[in-house]
PDB file of C-alpha atoms in Angstrom:
ATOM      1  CA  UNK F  12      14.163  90.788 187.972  1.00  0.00           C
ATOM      2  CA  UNK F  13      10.434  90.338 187.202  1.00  0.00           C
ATOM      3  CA  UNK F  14       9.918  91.207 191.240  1.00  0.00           C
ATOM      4  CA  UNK F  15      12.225  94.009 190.989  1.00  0.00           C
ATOM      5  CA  UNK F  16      10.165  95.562 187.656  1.00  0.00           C
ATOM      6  CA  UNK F  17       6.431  94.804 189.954  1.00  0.00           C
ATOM      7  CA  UNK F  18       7.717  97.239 192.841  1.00  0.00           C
ATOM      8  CA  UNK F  19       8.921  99.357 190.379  1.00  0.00           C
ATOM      9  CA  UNK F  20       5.642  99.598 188.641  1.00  0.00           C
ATOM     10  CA  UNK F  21       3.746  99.616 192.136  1.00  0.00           C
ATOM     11  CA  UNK F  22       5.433 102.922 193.343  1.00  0.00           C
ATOM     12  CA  UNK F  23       5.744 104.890 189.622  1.00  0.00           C
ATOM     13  CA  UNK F  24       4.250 107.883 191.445  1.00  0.00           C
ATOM     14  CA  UNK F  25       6.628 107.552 194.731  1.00  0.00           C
ATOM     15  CA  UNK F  26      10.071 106.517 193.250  1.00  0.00           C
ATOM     16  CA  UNK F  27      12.011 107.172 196.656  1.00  0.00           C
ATOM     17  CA  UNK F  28       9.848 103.922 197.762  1.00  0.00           C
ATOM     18  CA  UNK F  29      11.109 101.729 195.151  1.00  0.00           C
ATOM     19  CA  UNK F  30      15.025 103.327 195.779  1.00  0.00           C
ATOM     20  CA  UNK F  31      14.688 102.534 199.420  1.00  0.00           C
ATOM     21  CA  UNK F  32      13.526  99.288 198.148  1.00  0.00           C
ATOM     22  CA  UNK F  33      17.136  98.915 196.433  1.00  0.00           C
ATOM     23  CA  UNK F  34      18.913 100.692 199.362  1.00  0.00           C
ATOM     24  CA  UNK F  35      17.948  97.848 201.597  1.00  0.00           C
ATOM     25  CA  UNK F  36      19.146  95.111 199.459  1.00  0.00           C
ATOM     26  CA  UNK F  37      22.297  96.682 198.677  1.00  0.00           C
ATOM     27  CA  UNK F  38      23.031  97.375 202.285  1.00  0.00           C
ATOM     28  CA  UNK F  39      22.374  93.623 202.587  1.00  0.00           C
ATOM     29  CA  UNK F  40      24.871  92.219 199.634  1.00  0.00           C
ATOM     30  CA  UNK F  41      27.565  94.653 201.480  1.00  0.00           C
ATOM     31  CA  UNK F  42      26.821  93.138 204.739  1.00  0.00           C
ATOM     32  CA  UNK F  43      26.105  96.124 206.167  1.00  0.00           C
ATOM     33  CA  UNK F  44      22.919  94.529 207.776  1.00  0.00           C
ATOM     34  CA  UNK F  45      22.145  91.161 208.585  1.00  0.00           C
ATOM     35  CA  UNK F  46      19.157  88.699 206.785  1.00  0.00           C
ATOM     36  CA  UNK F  47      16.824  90.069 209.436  1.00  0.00           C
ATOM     37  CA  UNK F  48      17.327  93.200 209.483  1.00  0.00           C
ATOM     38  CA  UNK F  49      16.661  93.426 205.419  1.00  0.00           C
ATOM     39  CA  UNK F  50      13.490  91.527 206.134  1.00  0.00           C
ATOM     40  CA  UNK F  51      12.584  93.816 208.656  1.00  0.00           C
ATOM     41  CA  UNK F  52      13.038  96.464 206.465  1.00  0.00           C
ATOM     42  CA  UNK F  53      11.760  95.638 203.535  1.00  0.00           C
ATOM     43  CA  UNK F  54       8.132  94.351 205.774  1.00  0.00           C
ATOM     44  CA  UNK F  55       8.065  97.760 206.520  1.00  0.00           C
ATOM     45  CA  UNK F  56       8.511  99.628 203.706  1.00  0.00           C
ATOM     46  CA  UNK F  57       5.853  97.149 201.643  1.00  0.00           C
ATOM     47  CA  UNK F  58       3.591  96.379 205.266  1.00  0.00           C
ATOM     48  CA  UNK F  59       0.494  98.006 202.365  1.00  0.00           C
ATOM     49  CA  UNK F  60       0.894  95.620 200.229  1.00  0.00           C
ATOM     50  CA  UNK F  61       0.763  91.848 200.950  1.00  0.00           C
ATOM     51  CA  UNK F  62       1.268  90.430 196.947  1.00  0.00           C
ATOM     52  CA  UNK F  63       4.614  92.129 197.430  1.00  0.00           C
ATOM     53  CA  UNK F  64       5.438  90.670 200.852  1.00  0.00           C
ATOM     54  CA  UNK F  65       4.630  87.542 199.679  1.00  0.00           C
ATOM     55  CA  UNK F  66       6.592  87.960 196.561  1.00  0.00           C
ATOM     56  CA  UNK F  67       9.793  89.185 198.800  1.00  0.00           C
ATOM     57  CA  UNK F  68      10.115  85.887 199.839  1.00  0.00           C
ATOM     58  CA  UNK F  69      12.152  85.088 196.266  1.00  0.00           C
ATOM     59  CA  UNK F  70      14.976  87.090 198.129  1.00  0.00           C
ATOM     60  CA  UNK F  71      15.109  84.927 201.229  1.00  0.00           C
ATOM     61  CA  UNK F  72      17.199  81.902 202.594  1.00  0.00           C
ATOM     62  CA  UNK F  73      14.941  78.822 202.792  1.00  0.00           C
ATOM     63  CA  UNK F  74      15.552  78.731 206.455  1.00  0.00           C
ATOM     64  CA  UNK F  75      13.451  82.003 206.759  1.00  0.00           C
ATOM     65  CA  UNK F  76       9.701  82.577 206.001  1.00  0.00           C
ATOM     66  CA  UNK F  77       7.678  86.032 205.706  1.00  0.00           C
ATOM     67  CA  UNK F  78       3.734  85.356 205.801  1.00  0.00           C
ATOM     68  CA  UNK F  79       1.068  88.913 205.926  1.00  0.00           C
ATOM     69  CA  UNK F  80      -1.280  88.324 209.095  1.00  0.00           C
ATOM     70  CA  UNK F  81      -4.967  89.441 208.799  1.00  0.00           C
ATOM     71  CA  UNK F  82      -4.393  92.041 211.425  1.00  0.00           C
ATOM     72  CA  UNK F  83      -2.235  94.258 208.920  1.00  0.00           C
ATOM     73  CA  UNK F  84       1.003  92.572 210.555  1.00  0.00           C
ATOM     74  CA  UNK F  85       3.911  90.453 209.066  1.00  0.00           C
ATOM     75  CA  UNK F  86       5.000  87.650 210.770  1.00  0.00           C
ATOM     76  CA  UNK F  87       8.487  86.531 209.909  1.00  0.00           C
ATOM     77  CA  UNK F  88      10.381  83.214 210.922  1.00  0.00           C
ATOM     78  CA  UNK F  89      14.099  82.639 211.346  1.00  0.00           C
ATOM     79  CA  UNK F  90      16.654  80.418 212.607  1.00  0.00           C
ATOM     80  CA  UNK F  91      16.890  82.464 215.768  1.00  0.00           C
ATOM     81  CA  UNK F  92      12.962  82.855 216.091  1.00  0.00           C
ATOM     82  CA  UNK F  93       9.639  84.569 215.308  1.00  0.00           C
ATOM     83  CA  UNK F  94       9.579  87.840 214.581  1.00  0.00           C
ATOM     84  CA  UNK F  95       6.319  90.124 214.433  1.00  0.00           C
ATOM     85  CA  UNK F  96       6.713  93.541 212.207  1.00  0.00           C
ATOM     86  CA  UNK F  97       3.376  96.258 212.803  1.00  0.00           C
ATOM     87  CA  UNK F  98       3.075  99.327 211.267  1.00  0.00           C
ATOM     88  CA  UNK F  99       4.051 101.865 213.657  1.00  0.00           C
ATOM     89  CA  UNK F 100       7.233 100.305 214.376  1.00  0.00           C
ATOM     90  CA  UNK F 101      10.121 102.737 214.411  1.00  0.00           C
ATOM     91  CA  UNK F 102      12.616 101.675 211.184  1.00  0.00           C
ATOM     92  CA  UNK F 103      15.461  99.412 212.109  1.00  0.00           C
TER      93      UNK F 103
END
């Protein structure tokens, strides 16, 4: 919950960020999207702000990895491969 109360905090002054925030993860315990697609998600709507990427990765199966590139990018790793999320990718 401690994660949960930090993007909370982060986004005081933009509250629809931290309800997409939850909208993602409770499409994801209703299996309405998949682990990837949450991750995917959730890179995008934090890509500004590495501590919280990093921090997302509390959420994750061990078999998956998030890590913020230099270059403003997030590279994510899965059981089915390596995934690269940039900015001005179109929401999944």
């Amino acid at each position: 919950m401690r994660y949960l109360d930090t993007v909370k905090a982060r986004f005081h002054d933009r509250p629809e960020v931290y309800n997409r925030f939850l909208d993602i993860m409770k499409d994801f315990q209703s299996a309405n999207i998949n682990t990837l697609a949450m991750i995917k998600r959730v890179s995008r709507l934090l890509m500004a702000h590495q501590d919280l990427i990093r921090g997302f990765s509390i959420f994750m199966p061990p078999e998956y990895s998030i890590k913020p590139e230099l270059d403003g990018s997030i590279t994510i790793r899965s059981p089915v491969g390596t995934s690269r999320v940039v900015a001005d990718q179109a929401s999944l």
